[in-house]
XYZ file of C-alpha atoms in Angstrom:
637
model
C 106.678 80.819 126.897
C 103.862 78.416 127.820
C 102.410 80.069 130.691
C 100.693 82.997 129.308
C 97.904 80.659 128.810
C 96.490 78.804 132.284
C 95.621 75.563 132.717
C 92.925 76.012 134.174
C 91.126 79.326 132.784
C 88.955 80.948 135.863
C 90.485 78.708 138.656
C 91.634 81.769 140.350
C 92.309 85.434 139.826
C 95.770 85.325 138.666
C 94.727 82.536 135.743
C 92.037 84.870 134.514
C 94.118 87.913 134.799
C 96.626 86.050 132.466
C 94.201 84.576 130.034
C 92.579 88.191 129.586
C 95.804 89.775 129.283
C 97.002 86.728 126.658
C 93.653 87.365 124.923
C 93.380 91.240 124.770
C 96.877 91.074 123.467
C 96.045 88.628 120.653
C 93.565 91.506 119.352
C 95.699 93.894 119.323
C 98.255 91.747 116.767
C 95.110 91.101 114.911
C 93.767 94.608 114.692
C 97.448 95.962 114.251
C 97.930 93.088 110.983
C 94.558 94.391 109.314
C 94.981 97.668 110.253
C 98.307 97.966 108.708
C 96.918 95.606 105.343
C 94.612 98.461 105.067
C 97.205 101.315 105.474
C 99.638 100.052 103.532
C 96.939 99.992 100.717
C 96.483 103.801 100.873
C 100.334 104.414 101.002
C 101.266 101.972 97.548
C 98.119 103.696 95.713
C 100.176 106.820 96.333
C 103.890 105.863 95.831
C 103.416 103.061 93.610
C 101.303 102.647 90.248
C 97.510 101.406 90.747
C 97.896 97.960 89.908
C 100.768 97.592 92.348
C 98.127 98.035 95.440
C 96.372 94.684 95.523
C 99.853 92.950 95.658
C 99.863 94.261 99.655
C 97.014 91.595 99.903
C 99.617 88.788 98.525
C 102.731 90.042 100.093
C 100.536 89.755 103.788
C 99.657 86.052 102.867
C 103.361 85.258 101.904
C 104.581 86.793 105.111
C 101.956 85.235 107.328
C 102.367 82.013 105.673
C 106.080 82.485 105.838
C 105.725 83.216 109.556
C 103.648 80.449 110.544
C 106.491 77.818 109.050
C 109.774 80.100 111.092
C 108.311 79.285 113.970
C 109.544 76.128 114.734
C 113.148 77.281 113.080
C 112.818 79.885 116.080
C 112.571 77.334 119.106
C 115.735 75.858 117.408
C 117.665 79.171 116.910
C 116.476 81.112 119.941
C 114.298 79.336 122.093
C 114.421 81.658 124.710
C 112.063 84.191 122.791
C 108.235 84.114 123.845
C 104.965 85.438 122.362
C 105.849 88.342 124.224
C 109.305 89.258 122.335
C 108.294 88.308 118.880
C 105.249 91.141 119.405
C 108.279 93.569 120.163
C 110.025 92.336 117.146
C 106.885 93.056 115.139
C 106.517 96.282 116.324
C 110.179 96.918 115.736
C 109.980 95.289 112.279
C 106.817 97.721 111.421
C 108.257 100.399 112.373
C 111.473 100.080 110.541
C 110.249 98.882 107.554
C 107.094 101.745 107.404
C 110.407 104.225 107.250
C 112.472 103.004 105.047
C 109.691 102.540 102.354
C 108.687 106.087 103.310
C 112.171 107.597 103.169
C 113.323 105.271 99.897
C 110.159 106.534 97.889
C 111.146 110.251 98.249
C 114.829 110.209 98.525
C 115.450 108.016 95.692
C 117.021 109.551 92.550
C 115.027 108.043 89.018
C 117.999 106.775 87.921
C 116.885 103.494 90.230
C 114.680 102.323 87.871
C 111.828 99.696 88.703
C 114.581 98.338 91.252
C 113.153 100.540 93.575
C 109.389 99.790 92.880
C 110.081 95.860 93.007
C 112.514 96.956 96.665
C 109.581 98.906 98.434
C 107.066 96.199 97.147
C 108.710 93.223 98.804
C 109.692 94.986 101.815
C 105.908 94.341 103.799
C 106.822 91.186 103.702
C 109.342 91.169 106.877
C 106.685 93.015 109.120
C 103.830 90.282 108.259
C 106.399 87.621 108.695
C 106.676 88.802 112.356
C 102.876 89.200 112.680
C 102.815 85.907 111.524
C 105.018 84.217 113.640
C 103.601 86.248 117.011
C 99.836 84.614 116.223
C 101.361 81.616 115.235
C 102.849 81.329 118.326
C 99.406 82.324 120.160
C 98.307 79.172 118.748
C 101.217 76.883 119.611
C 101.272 77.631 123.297
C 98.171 76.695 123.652
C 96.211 74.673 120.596
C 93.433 72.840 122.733
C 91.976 76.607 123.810
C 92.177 77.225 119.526
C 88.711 78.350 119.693
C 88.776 80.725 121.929
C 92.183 82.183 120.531
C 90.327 82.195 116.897
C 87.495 84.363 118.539
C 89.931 86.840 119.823
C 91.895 86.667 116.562
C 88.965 87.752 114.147
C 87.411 90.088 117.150
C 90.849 92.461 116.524
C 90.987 91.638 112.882
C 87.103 92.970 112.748
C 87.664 96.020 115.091
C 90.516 97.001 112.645
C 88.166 97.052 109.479
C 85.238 98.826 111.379
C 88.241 101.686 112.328
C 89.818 101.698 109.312
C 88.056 104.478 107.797
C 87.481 106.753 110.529
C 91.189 106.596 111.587
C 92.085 107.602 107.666
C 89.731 110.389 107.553
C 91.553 111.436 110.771
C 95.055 110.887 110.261
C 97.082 110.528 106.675
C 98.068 106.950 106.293
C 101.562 107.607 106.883
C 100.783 108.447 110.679
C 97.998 105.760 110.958
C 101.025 102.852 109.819
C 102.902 103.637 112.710
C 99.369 103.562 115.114
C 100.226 99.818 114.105
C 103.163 99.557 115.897
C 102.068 101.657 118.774
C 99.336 98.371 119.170
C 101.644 95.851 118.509
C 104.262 97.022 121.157
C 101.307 97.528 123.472
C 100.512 93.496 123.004
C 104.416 92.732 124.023
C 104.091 94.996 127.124
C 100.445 93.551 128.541
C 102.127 89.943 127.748
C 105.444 91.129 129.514
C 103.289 92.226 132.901
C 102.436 88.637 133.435
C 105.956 87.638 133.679
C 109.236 89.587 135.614
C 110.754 91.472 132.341
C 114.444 91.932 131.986
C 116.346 95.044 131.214
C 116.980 94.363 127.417
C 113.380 93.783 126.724
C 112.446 96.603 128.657
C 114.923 98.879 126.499
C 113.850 97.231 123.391
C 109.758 98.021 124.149
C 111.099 102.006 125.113
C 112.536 102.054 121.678
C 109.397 100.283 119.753
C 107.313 103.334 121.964
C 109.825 105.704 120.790
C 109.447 104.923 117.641
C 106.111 104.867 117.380
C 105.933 108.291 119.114
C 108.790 109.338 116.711
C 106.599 108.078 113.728
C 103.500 109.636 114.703
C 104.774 112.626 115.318
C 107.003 113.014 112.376
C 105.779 110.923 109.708
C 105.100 112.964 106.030
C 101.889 114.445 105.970
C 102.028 114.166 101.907
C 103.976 111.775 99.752
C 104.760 111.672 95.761
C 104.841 109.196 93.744
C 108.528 107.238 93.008
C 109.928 110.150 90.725
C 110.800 107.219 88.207
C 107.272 106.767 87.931
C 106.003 108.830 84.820
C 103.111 106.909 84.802
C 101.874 109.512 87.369
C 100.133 112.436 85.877
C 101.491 114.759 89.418
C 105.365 113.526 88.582
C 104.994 114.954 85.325
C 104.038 118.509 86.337
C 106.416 118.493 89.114
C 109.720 116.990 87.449
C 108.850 118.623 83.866
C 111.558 120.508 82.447
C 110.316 123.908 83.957
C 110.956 122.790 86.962
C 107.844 125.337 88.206
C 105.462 122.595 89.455
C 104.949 122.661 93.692
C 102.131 120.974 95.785
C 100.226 124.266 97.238
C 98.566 121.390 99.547
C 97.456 118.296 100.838
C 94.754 116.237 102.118
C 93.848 112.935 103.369
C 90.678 110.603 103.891
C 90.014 106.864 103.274
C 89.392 108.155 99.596
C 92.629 108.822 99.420
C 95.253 111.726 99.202
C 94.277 114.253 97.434
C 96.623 117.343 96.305
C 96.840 120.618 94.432
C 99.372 121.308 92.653
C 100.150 125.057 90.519
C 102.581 125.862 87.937
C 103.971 128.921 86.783
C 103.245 127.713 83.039
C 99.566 127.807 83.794
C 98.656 130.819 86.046
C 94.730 130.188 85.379
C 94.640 126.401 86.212
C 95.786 124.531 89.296
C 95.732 120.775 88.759
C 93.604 118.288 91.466
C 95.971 114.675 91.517
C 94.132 112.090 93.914
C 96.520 109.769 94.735
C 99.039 111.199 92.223
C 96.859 110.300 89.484
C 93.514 110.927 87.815
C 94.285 114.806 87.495
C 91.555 117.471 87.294
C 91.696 120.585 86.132
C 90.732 123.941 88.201
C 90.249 127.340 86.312
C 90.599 130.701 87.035
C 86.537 131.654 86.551
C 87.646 135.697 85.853
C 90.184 135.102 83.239
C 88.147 132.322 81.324
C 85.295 134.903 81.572
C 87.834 138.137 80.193
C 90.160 135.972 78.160
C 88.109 134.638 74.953
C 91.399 132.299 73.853
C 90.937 130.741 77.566
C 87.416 129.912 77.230
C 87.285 128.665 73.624
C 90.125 126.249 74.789
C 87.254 124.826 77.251
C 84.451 124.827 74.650
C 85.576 124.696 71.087
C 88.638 122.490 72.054
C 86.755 119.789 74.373
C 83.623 117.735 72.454
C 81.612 117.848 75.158
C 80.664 121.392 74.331
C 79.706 120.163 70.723
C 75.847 118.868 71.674
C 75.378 122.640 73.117
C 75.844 124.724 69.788
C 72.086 123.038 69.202
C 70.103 122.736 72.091
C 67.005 124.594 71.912
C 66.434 126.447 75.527
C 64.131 123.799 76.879
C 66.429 121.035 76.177
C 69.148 122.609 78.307
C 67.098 123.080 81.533
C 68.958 121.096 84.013
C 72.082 118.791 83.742
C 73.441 115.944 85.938
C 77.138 115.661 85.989
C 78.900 112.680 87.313
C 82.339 112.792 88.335
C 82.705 117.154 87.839
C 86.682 117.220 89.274
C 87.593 120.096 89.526
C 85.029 121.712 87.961
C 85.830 121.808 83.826
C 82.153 119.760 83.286
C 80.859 122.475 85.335
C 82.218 124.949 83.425
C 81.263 123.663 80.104
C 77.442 123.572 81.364
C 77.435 126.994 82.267
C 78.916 128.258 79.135
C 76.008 126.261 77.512
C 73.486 128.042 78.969
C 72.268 125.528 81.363
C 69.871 126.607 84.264
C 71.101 124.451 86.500
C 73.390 122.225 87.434
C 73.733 119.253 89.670
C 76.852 117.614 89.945
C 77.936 114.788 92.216
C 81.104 114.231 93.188
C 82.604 110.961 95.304
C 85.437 112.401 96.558
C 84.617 114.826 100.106
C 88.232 116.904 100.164
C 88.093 117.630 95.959
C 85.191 119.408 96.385
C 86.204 121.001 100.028
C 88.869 121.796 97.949
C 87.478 123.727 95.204
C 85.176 125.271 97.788
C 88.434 126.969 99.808
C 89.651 127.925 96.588
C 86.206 129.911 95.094
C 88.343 133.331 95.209
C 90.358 131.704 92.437
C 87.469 129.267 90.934
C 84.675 132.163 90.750
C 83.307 130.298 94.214
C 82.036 127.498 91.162
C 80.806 124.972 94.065
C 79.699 127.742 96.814
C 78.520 130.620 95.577
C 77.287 130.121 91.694
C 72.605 129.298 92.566
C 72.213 127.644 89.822
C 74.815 125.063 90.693
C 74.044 122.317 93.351
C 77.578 119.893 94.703
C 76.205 116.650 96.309
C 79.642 114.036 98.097
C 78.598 110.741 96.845
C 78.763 107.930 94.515
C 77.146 109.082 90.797
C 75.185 105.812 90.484
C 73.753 105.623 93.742
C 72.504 109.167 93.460
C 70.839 108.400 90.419
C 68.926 105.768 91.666
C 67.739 107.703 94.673
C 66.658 110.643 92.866
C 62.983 111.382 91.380
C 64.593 114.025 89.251
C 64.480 113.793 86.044
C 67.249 115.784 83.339
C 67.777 117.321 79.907
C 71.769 116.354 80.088
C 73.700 113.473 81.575
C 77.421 114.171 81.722
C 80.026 111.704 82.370
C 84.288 112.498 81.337
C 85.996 108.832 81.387
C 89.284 108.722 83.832
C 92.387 109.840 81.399
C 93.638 106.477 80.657
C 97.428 107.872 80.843
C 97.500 108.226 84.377
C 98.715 105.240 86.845
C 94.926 104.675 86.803
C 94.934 103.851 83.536
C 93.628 101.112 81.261
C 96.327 98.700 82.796
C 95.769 99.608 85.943
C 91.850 99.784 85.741
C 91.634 96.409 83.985
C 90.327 94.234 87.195
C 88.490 97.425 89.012
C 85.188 97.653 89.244
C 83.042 100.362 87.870
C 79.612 100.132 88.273
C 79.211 103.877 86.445
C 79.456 101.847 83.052
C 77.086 98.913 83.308
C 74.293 98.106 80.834
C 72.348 98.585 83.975
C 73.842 101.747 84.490
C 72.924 103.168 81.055
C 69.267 101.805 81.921
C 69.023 103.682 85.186
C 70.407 106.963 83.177
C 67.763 106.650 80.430
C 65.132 106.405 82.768
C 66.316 109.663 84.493
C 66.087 111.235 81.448
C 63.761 113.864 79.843
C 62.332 112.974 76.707
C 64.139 115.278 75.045
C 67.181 114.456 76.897
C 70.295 112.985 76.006
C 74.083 111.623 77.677
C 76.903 113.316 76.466
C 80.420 111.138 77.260
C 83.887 111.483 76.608
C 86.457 109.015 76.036
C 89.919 108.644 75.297
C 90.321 106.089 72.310
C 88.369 103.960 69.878
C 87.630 101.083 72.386
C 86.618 102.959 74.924
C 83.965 104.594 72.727
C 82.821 100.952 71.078
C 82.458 99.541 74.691
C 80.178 102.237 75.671
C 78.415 102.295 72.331
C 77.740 98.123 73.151
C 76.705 99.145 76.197
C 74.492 101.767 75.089
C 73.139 99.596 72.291
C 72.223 96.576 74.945
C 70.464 98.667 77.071
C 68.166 99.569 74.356
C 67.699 96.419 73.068
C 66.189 95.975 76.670
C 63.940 98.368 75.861
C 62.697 96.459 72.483
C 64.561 99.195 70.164
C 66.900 96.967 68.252
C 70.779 97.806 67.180
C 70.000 99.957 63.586
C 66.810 101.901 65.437
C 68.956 102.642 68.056
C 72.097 103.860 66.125
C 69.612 106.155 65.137
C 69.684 108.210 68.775
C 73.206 108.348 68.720
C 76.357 110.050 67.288
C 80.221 110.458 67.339
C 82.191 113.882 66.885
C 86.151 113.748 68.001
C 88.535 116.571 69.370
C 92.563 115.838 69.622
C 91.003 111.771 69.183
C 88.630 112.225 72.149
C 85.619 111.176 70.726
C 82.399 112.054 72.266
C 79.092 109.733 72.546
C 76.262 111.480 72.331
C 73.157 109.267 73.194
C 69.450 110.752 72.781
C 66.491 109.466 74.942
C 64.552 109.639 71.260
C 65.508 109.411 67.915
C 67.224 111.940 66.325
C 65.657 113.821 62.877
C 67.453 113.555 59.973
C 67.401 117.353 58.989
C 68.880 118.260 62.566
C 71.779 115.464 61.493
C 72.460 117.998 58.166
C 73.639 120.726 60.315
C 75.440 118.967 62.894
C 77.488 117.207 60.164
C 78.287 120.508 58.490
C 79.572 122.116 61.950
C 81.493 119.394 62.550
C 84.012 119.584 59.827
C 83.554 123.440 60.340
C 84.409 123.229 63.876
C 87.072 120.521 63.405
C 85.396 117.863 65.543
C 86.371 115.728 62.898
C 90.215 114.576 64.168
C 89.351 111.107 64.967
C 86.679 108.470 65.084
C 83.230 110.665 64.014
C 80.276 109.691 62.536
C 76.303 111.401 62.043
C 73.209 109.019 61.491
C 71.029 109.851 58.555
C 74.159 110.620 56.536
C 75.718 108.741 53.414
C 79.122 107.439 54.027
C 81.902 108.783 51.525
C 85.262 107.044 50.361
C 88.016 108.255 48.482
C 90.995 107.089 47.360
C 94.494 109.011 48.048
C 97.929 108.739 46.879
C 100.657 107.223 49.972
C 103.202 110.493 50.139
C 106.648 109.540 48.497
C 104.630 106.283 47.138
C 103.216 107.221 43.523
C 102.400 103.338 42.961
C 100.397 102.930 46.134
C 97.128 104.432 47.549
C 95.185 104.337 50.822
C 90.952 104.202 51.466
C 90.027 107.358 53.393
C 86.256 107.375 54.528
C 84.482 109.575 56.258
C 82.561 108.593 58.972
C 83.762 105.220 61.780
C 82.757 102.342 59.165
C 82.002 100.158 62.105
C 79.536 102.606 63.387
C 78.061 103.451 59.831
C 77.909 99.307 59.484
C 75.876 99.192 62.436
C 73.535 102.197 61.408
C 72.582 100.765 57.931
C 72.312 97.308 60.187
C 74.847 95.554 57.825
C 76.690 94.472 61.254
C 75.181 93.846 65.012
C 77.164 94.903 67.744
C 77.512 91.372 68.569
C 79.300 90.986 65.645
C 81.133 93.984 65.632
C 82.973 92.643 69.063
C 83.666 88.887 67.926
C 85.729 90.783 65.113
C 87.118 93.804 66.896
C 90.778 92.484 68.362
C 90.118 93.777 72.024
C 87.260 92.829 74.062
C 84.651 95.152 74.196
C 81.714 92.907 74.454
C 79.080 94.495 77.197
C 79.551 94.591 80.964
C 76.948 94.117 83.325
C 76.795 94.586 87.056
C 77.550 91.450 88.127
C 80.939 91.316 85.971
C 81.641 95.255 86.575
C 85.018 95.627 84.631
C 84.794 98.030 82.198
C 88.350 98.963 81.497
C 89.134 94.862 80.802
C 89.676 94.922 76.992
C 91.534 91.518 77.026
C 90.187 88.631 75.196
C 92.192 86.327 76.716
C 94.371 86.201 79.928
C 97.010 88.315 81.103
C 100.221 86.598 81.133
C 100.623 86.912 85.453
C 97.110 84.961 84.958
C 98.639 82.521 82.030
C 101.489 81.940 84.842
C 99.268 81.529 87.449
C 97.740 78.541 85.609
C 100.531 76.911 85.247
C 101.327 77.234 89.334
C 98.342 76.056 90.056
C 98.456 73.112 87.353
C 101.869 72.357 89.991
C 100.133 72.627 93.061
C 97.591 69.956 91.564
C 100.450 67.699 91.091
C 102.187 68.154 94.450
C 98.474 67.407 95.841
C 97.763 64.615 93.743
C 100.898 63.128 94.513
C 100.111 63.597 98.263
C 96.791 62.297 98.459
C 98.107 59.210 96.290
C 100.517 58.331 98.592
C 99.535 54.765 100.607
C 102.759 53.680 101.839
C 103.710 53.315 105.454
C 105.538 56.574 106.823
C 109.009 54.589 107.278
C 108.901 53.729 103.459
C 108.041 57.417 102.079
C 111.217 59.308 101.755
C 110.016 62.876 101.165
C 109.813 64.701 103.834
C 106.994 67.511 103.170
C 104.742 64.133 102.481
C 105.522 62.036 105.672
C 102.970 63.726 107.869
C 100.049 63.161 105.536
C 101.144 58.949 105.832
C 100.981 58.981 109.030
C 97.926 60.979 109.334
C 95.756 60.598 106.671
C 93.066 62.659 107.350
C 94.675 65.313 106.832
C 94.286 64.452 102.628
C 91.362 65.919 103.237
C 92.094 69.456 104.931
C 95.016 69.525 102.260
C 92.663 69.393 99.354
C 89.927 72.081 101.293
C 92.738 74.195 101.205
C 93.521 73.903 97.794
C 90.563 74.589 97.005
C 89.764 77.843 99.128
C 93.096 78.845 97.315
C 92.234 78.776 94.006
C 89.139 80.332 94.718
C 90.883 83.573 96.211
C-alpha cells in the first residue's frame, strides 16, 4: 500500500492525519524491535548459558537483514499485503515465537540435548525477519520522505532504550516480551484506520490483542534454566538426585532475575541464583552461632578467614566488602571481630532479599549496627567515598557457574583493573590490607600482575612488592592477601606455621621472608621414578627473590594473564590467541573482502557481467563506494 504516505504532506487535514498516523506507527515497530532486543536479552541470560546472550544482538541483524531482502519476494508472492498487515504478522510472529521459546525451555525433557539450546536460539530470528520487512516496507512506499521516516525510526528505537529499564524493574521480562507485540499490533491498527479494513484482518488484529492480553496476563513470572543445562549452578540443586531443591521465590529488575532456592539437605542455608547462576549462599545466623561444626565450616574451611587469626584490634576496625551475596563475607567479618562493616552490593532485590529474610539470616543487612548495606556498583563507591579501611574484601564469581570463565571471557569488569587495585590502595589504612579469593591458579597470577603493576605505579618494584603480599589455599581456593606496607619477616614465621597447622596449605601457597624447600618423592607403584615436591608456588617464590618479573612470568605462563587495564576491562580473557568462532570469523571476513574486491573491480558494461548480485554496482557505480563504507562499519561491529 502506497498511500499511507501523502503526496503532498500538510496539503490538507486528511494528508497530515495519514502521515502522523504512518509516522507514529513507524515508532512503535521501532520501539517494539529494541524493546524486544532488550527483553529477549534478559530472558536467554536466564534460560540459556551467559555467552549465549549477545548472540540475540546477531540473530536481530540476520533477521532484519533477512527481512529487508523478502520484501521484494513478498510483492511477488502476495502483493496484496501492505505495511499495515506485515505489522500484524509481526505481532503475530512475536507473539508465537515469545511462547514457544518460553514453553520449550521448561517443558523440555534433558534428554534433548544442545538441540534444544541451538532450537530456542535461532527461533528470534522469524520475529525480526517480520520487523524487518514492516520498516523495510516503511521505506519502500515512500523513499524520497527517507529522512523523515529515519527520524521517526531512531525516535521509537530511542524511546525503547530510555524505557527499557523502568519497564524491567516493573514487569519480569517474560510479560514485558509480549508488551512488544501489544505495540506492534497497535502500529497495524493506527495504519489500518487510514484505509476501510476487511473482516480477516480485523479477526487477525483481535487475535494479535488477544494474545498479547493472553501473554501479559499469563506469561511465567519465573523461568529455569534448560534442565540440560548443568552449567547452571540453580539446575544442579533443583534436579540433584534428592530431588529436595524448590524455588521459595522470585524476583525481577533490569539486573536480572533473581531467586531463592532451599533444600532439605541444607536446613541452615538457602542459596541466592541471579539469573540461574552466580549462587550465594544465605545462613541461618542462630545455628552458625549454636552449632560450632557450622561456623568453623565458614571460617576454618574458607581462606578468607585466614588474615583474621592475626590482626591486632586496630587493624580490624572497619572493612569494605565488595560484592557480600548473600551475606557469607559478612559473616566472616563479624566472626573476625570487625567493628564495622560496610558492604556494597549491585544487585537491589539480593539484598531486599536477605532483608525479608533477617528472621532466618539473624536480620544480617537490617538489624546487625555495626553493619552498613549500600545498592551500587563496588568501584564507583570506592571512588566516591573519603573513607578510608583496615580490610578490603572481594570473593571472585565461582567460575563453574554459566558465568563462568567461558562465559566471562569478553565481559567487562572494571572491579579488577590495575586502576582498580590503585583506587583500593589509596582507600586503604596504612595498616590495611585486600584479602581476595579465587578459584584456580590463573585467576590468582592475574590478580597478583595486577597487584604487582599497580605498585610499580607507585615506584615499589616487583621483589619489594612481593614483599606485601602472600598466598594460603583451602579446597584449591587460594587467597591473595595484599598489605598497604610491607610485611615483617617475624610476623611471616607464624603465619607459615598456622598454615600447615590449619591446612591452608591444599593448593597454590606461599609466605615472603621464607626459604623455599624441595624434596624428592617416590611415584606410587613406580619404584624407578620420582617426582619434585616444593613447598611454596615457585613462580611466586621466583618473583620474591626477583629471579623472574611478572612480565616474564606471563610470556611463559601458557594462558594469558598479562595485566588489564580499564580501557581493555576483560579480566576473565585468559586466551593468548583467538577463539576459534573469532579464527572463523577471519576467515568470513577474508571472503567478504573477496566478494568486495571482486565488486569494486568490476568495469564492464552491465549487459556483459553475468552475475547477478554484481549487475547493480555496473550500472551504478557509486554505489562501490557505499558497498565498501559498509564493509567497513561491519567489521568494526
Amino acid at each position: 500500500m502506497n498511500n499511507f504516505i501523502p503526496e503532498i504532506p500538510g496539503k490538507s487535514g486528511i494528508d497530515f492525519l495519514r502521515l502522523t498516523r504512518t509516522l507514529c506507527s513507524l515508532a512503535l515497530i521501532s520501539f517494539g524491535m529494541i524493546l524486544y532486543e532488550i527483553v529477549l536479552t534478559r530472558i536467554f541470560a536466564v534460560i540459556l548459558s551467559y555467552h549465549y546472550v549477545f548472540a540475540v544482538l546477531s540473530l536481530a541483524m540476520l533477521g532484519l537483514g533477512m527481512g529487508g531482502l523478502l520484501l521484494k519476494k513478498r510483492q511477488l508472492i502476495w502483493p496484496s499485503a501492505g505495511t499495515d498487515i506485515l505489522a500484524l504478522i509481526t505481532a503475530l510472529a512475536t507473539g508465537i515465537i515469545t511462547a514457544l521459546i518460553l514453553y520449550l525451555t521448561q517443558a523440555v525433557p534433558a534428554t534433548w540435548g544442545t538441540s534444544i539450546t541451538y532450537t530456542i536460539l535461532f527461533l528470534p530470528v522469524i520475529p525480526f525477519l517480520f520487523f524487518g520487512m514492516t520498516i523495510a516496507s516503511f521505506f519502500q512506499n515512500a523513499p524520497e520522505r527517507s529522512s523523515l521516516l529515519y527520524g521517526f525510526d531512531i525516535a521509537g528505537g530511542a524511546l525503547a532504550a530510555l524505557a527499557a529499564v523502568p519497564l524491567l524493574n516493573t514487569m519480569p521480562a517474560t510479560t514485558a516480551a509480549f508488551i512488544v507485540v501489544l505495540a506492534a499490533a497497535l502500529a497495524s491498527i493506527i495504519l489500518m484506520t487510514a484505509e476501510s479494513a476487511r473482516w480477516s484482518t480485523a479477526l487477525l488484529s483481535l487475535i494479535a490483542f488477544l494474545l498479547a492480553g493472553g501473554g501479559i496476563w499469563l506469561a511465567p513470572q519465573s523461568i529455569l534454566p534448560i534442565r540440560n543445562n548443568q552449567a547452571k549452578d540453580i539446575n544442579r540443586i533443583l534436579y540433584d538426585s534428592s530431588g529436595n531443591g524448590r524455588i521459595v521465590e522470585t524476583r525481577w529488575s533490569a539486573f536480572g532475575q533473581t531467586s531463592l532456592v532451599e533444600n532439605d539437605q541444607l536446613p541452615d542455608e538457602k542459596m541466592i541464583y541471579v539469573d540461574g547462576a552466580a549462587g550465594t549462599s544465605m545462613f541461618n545466623f542462630r545455628a552458625l552461632l549454636n552449632d560450632s561444626t557450622l561456623q568453623s565450616d565458614l571460617t576454618s574451611n574458607f581462606g578468607q578467614f585466614f588474615p583474621f587469626y592475626f590482626l591486632n584490634e586496630n587493624e580490624k576496625d572497619s572493612a569494605l566488602i565488595i560484592g557480600p551475596g548473600g551475606g557469607r563475607d559478612v559473616l566472616v567479618a563479624l566472626f573476625g571481630g570487625v567493628q564495622s562493616i560496610t558492604a556494597v552490593e549491585v544487585n537491589p532485590d539480593l539484598v531486599q532479599i536477605v532483608k525479608d529474610y533477617e528472621d532466618f539470616n539473624g536480620g544480617l543487612y537490617s538489624k546487625l549496627p555495626t553493619t552498613k548495606v549500600v545498592v551500587g556498583e563496588g568501584r564507583s563507591f570506592l571512588r566516591n567515598t573519603s573513607e578510608q579501611y583496615d580490610l578490603l574484601m572481594l570473593a571472585l564469581p565461582v567460575t563453574k557457574s554459566s558465568r563462568s570463565i567461558d562465559g566471562y571471557a569478553l565481559t567487562e569488569n572494571y572491579l579488577f583493573t590495575v586502576e582498580a587495585f590503585s583506587d583500593y590502595l589509596n582507600r586503604l589504612t596504612p595498616e590495611g590490607r585486600i584479602i581476595f579469593v579465587t578459584h584456580g591458579n590463573a585467576e590468582l597470577y592475574r590478580l597478583l600482575g595486577l597487584t604487582l603493576k599497580a605498585f610499580e605505579e607507585k615506584g615499589i618494584s616487583n621483589q619489594e612488592a612481593m614483599k606485601h603480599i602472600y598466598v594460603v589455599s583451602k579446597h584449591d581456593m587460594p587467597a591473595l592477601v595484599v598489605k598497604k606496607t610491607s610485611f615483617e619477616g617475624k610476623d611471616m614465621q607464624e603465619r607459615h606455621a598456622a598454615l600447615h597447622q590449619l591446612e591452608y596449605d591444599q593448593g597454590d601457597y606461599f609466605i615472603p621472608f621464607q626459604e623455599q624447600a624441595a624434596f624428592l618423592l617416590p611415584v606410587p607403584d613406580d619404584s624407578t621414578s620420582t617426582i619434585e615436591w616444593r613447598m611454596f608456588d615457585q613462580n611466586l617464590y621466583n618473583l620474591s627473590n626477583g629471579t623472574m618479573t611478572m612480565e616474564d612470568f606471563a610470556k611463559k605462563f601458557p594462558l594469558n594473564i598479562s595485566p588489564v587495564y580499564d580501557d581493555n576491562p576483560f579480566f576473565y580473557n585468559f586466551d593468548k590467541i583467538l577463539p576459534s568462532p573469532f579464527r572463523q570469523l577471519y576467515g568470513l571476513l577474508v571472503l567478504g573482502l573477496g566478494v568486495v574486491v571482486l565488486v569494486v573491480s568490476v568495469k564492464k558494461s552491465p549487459d556483459q557481467v553475468k552475475l547477478g548480485f554484481v549487475r547493480p554496482f555496473a550500472r551504478h557505480p557509486e554505489l562501490k563506494g557505499f558497498l565498501l563504507i559498509f564493509l567497513l562499519l561491519g567489521a568494526a561491529s
